[in-house]
CSV table of C-alpha atoms in Angstrom, one decimal:
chain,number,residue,atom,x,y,z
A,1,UNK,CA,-63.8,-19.6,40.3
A,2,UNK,CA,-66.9,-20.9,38.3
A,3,UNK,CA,-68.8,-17.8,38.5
A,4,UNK,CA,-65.6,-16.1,36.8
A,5,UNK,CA,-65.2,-18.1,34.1
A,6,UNK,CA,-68.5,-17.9,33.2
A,7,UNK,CA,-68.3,-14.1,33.1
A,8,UNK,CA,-65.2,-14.9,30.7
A,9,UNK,CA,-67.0,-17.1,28.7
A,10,UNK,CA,-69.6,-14.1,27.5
A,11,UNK,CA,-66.7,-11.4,27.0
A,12,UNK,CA,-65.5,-10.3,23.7
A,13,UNK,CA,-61.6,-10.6,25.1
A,14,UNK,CA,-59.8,-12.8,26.2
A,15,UNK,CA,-58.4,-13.3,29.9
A,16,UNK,CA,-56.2,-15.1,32.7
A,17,UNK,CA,-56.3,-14.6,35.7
A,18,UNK,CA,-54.9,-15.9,39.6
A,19,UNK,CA,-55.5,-15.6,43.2
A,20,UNK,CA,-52.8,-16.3,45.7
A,21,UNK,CA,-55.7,-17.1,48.7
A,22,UNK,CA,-55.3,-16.6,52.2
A,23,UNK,CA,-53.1,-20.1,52.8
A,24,UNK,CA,-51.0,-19.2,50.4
A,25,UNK,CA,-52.4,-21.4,47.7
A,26,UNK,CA,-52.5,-20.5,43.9
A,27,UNK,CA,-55.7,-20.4,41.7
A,28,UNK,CA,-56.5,-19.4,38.3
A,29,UNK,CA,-57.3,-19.5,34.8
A,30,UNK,CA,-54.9,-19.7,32.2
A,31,UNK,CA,-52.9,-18.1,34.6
A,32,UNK,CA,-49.5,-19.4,32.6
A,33,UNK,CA,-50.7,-17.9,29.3
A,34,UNK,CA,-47.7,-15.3,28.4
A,35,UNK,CA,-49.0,-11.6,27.9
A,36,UNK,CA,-46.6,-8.3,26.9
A,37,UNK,CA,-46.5,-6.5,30.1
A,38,UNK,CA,-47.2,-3.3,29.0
A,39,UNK,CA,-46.8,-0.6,32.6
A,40,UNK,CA,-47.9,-3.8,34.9
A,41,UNK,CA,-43.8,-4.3,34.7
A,42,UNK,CA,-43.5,-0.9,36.9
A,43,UNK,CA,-44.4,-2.5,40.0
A,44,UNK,CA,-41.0,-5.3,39.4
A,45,UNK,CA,-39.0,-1.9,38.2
A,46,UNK,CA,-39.9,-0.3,42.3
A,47,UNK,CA,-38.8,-2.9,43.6
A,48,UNK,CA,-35.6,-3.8,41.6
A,49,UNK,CA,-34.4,-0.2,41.8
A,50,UNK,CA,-35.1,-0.3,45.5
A,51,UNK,CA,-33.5,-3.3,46.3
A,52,UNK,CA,-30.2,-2.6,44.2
A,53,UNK,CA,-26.9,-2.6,46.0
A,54,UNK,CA,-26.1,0.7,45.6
A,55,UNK,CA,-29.3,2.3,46.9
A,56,UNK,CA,-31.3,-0.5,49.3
A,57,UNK,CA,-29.4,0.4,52.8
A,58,UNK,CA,-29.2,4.6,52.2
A,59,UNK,CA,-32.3,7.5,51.7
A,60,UNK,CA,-33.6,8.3,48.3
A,61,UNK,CA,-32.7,11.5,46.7
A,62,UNK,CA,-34.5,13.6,45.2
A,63,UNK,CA,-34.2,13.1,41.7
A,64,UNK,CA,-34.9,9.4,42.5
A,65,UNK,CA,-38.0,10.1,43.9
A,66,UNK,CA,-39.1,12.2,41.1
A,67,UNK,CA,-38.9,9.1,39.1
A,68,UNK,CA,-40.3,6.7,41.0
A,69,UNK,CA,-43.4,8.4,42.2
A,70,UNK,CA,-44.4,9.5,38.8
A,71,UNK,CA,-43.6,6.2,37.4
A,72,UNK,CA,-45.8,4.4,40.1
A,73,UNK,CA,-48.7,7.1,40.7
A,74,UNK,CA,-49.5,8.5,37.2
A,75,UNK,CA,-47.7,5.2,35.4
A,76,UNK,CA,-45.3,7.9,33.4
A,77,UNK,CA,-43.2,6.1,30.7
A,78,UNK,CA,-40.2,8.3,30.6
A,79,UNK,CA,-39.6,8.0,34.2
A,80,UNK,CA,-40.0,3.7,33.8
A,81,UNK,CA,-37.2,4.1,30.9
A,82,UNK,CA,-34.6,5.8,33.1
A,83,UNK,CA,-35.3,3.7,35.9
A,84,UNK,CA,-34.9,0.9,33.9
A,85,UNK,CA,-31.3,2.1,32.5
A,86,UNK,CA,-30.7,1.4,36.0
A,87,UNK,CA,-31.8,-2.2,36.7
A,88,UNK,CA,-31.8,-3.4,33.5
A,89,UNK,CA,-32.7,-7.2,32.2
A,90,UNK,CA,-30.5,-8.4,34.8
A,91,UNK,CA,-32.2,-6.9,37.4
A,92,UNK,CA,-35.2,-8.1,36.6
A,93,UNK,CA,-34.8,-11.3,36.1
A,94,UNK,CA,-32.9,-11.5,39.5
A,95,UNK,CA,-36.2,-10.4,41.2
A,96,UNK,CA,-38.4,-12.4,39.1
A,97,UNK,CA,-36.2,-15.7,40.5
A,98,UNK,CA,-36.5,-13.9,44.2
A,99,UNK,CA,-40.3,-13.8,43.9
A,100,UNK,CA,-40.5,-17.4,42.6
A,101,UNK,CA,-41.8,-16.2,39.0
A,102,UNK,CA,-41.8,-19.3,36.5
A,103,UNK,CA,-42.1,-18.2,33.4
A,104,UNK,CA,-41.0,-14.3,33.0
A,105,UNK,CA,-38.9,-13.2,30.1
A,106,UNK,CA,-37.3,-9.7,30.5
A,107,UNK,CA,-37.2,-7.8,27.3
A,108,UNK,CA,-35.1,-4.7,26.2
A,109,UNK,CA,-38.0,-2.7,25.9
A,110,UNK,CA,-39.7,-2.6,29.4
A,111,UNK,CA,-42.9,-2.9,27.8
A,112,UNK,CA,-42.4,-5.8,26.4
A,113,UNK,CA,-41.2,-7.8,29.2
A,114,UNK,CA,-43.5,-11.2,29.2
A,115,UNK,CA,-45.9,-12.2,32.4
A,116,UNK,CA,-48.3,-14.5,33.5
A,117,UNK,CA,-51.3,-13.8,35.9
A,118,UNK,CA,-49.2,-16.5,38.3
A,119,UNK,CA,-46.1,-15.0,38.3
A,120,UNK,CA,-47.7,-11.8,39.1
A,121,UNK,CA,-49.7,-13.0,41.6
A,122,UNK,CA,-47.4,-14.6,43.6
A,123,UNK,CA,-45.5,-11.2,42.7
A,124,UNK,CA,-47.4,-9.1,44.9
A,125,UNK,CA,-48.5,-11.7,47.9
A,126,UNK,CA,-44.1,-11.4,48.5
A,127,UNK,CA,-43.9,-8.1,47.2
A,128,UNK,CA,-43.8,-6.7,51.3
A,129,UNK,CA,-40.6,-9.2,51.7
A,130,UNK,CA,-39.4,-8.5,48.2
A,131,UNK,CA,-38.6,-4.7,49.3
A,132,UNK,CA,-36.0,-3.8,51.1
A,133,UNK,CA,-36.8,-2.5,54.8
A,134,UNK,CA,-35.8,1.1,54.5
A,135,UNK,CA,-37.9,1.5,51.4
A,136,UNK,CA,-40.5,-1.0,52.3
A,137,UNK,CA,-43.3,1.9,53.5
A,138,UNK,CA,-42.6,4.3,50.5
A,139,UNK,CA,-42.8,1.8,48.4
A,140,UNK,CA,-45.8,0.4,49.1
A,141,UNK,CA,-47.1,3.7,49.3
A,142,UNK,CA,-46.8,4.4,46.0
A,143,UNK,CA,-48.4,1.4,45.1
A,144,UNK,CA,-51.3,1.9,47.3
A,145,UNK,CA,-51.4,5.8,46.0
A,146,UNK,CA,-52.4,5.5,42.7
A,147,UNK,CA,-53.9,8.6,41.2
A,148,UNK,CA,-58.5,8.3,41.1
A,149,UNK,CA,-58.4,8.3,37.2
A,150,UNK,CA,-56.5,4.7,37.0
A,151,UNK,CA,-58.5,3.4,40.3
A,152,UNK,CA,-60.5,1.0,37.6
A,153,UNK,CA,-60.3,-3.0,37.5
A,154,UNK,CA,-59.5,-4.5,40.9
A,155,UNK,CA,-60.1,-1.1,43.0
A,156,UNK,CA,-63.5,-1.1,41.9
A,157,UNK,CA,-64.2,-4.7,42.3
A,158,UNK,CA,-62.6,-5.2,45.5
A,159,UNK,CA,-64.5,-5.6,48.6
A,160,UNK,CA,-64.7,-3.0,51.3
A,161,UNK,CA,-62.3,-2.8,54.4
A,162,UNK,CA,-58.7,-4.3,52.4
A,163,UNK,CA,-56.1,-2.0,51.6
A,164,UNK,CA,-54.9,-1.6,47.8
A,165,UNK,CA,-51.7,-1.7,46.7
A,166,UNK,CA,-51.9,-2.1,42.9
A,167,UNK,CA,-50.7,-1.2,39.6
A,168,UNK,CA,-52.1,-1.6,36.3
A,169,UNK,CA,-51.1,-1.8,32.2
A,170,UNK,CA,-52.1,-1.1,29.1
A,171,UNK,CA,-51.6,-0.2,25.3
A,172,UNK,CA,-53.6,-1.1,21.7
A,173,UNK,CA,-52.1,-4.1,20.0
A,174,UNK,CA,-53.6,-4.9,16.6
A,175,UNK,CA,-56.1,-7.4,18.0
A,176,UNK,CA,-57.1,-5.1,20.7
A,177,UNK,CA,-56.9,-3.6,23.8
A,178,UNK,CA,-54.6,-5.3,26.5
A,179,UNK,CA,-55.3,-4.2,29.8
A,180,UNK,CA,-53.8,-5.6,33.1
A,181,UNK,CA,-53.6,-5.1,36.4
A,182,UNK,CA,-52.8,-7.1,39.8
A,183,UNK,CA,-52.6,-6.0,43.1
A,184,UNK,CA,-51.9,-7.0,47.2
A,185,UNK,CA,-55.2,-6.6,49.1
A,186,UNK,CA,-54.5,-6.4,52.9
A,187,UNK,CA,-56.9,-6.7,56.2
A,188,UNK,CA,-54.4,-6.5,59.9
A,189,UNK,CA,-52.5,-10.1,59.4
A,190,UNK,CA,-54.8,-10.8,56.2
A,191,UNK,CA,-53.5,-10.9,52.6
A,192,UNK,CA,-54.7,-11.8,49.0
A,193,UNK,CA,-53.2,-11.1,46.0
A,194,UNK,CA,-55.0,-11.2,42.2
A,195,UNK,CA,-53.7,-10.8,38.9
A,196,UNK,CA,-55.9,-10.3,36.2
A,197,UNK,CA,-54.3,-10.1,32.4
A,198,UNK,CA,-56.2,-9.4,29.4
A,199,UNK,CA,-56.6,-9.2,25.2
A,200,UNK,CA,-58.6,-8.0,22.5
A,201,UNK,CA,-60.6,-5.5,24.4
A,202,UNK,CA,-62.9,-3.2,22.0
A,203,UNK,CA,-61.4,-0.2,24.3
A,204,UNK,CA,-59.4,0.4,27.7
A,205,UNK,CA,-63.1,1.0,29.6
A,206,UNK,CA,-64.1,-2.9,28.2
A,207,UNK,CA,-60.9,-4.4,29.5
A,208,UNK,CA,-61.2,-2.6,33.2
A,209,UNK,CA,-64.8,-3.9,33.2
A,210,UNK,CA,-63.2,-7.3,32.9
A,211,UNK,CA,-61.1,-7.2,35.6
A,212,UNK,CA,-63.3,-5.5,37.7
A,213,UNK,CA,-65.7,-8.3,37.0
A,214,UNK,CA,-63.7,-10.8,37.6
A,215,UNK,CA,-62.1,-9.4,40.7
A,216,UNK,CA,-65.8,-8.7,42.1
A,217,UNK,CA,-66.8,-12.9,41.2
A,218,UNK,CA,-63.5,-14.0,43.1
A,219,UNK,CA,-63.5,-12.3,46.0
A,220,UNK,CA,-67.2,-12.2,47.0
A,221,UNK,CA,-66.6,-14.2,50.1
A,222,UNK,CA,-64.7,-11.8,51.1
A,223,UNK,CA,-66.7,-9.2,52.8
């Protein structure tokens, strides 16, 4: 924690960040500081589409696949806007009390939906409950699927041996660049889970340094 605020502290941005640790307790910095969600909402669309009514006990089509997998894997924004016909701000707020979120806001633009590096922390350490069993493995396998050209942030600060599952945002503001990203990192019976939210970032590559920097200072002991 101290060696990662420092690291702040001498960045041009600004950042929160939180760790859900291996107990289960909650750590961070700033971490209830609101931030537009930009694609970081993606991961709460999965799981709200996949855990509606009409489609949590049956297979996926098709066409439902080719949304979801593009909107995960690539982070595409037309596929997040039909999804998102589907669950709507009710359905995301219904998740966001499931996964014991404090202080989201759902918004009518996707985008703009409000979260703090706690709620999205404590996001992904439930997200394996969050999903329903029949979509529980594709699902995560999305998430841990991301395509190598947005593998930056967390994947690259990680340490070796814990599986990813992960998914990042982005988009210029007028102040900046606001980059996001939090993630699940599993060993066997092992889990962590980091959220690391960002703003006013001279470019996308200085906000992924961030995070990446961050992630690297928090889970050093974790080799």
């Amino acid at each position: 924690m101290r060696d990662a605020n420092q690291f702040l502290a001498g960045r041009a941005s600004s950042a929160s960040f939180a760790v859900v640790d291996e107990r289960g307790r909650v750590h961070g910095h700033r971490r209830s500081v609101q931030y537009s969600s930009a694609s970081l909402v993606k991961a709460m669309l999965l799981v709200a589409y996949l855990d509606g009514r009409q489609v949590r006990r049956r297979n996926l089509r098709p066409s439902e696949r080719r949304l979801l997998g593009p909107m995960i894997r690539v982070s595409d924004n037309d596929a997040a806007s039909a999804i998102y016909e589907h669950v709507g701000m009710g359905g995301l707020n219904q998740l966001a009390r499931r996964a014991g979120m404090r202080n989201f806001v759902a918004y009518p633009v996707w985008g703009g939906c409000q979260v703090t590096a706690r709620d999205q922390a404590r996001f992904f350490s439930r997200i394996r409950s969050l999903l329903p069993r029949r979509h529980r493995s594709y699902g995560l396998g999305l998430l841990h699927r991301i395509v190598s050209y947005e593998r930056w942030g967390i994947p690259q600060g990680a340490p070796g041996g814990w599986r990813l599952f992960f998914k990042g945002g982005w988009f210029k503001d007028d102040d900046g660049w606001r980059v996001h990203q939090a993630a699940l990192l599993r060993r066997g019976d092992r889990k962590i889970s980091i959220a690391v939210l960002t703003r006013g970032s001279p470019s996308l590559e200085y906000g992924a340094a961030t995070i990446s920097g961050v992630t690297s200072r928090l889970l050093r002991g974790y080799r």
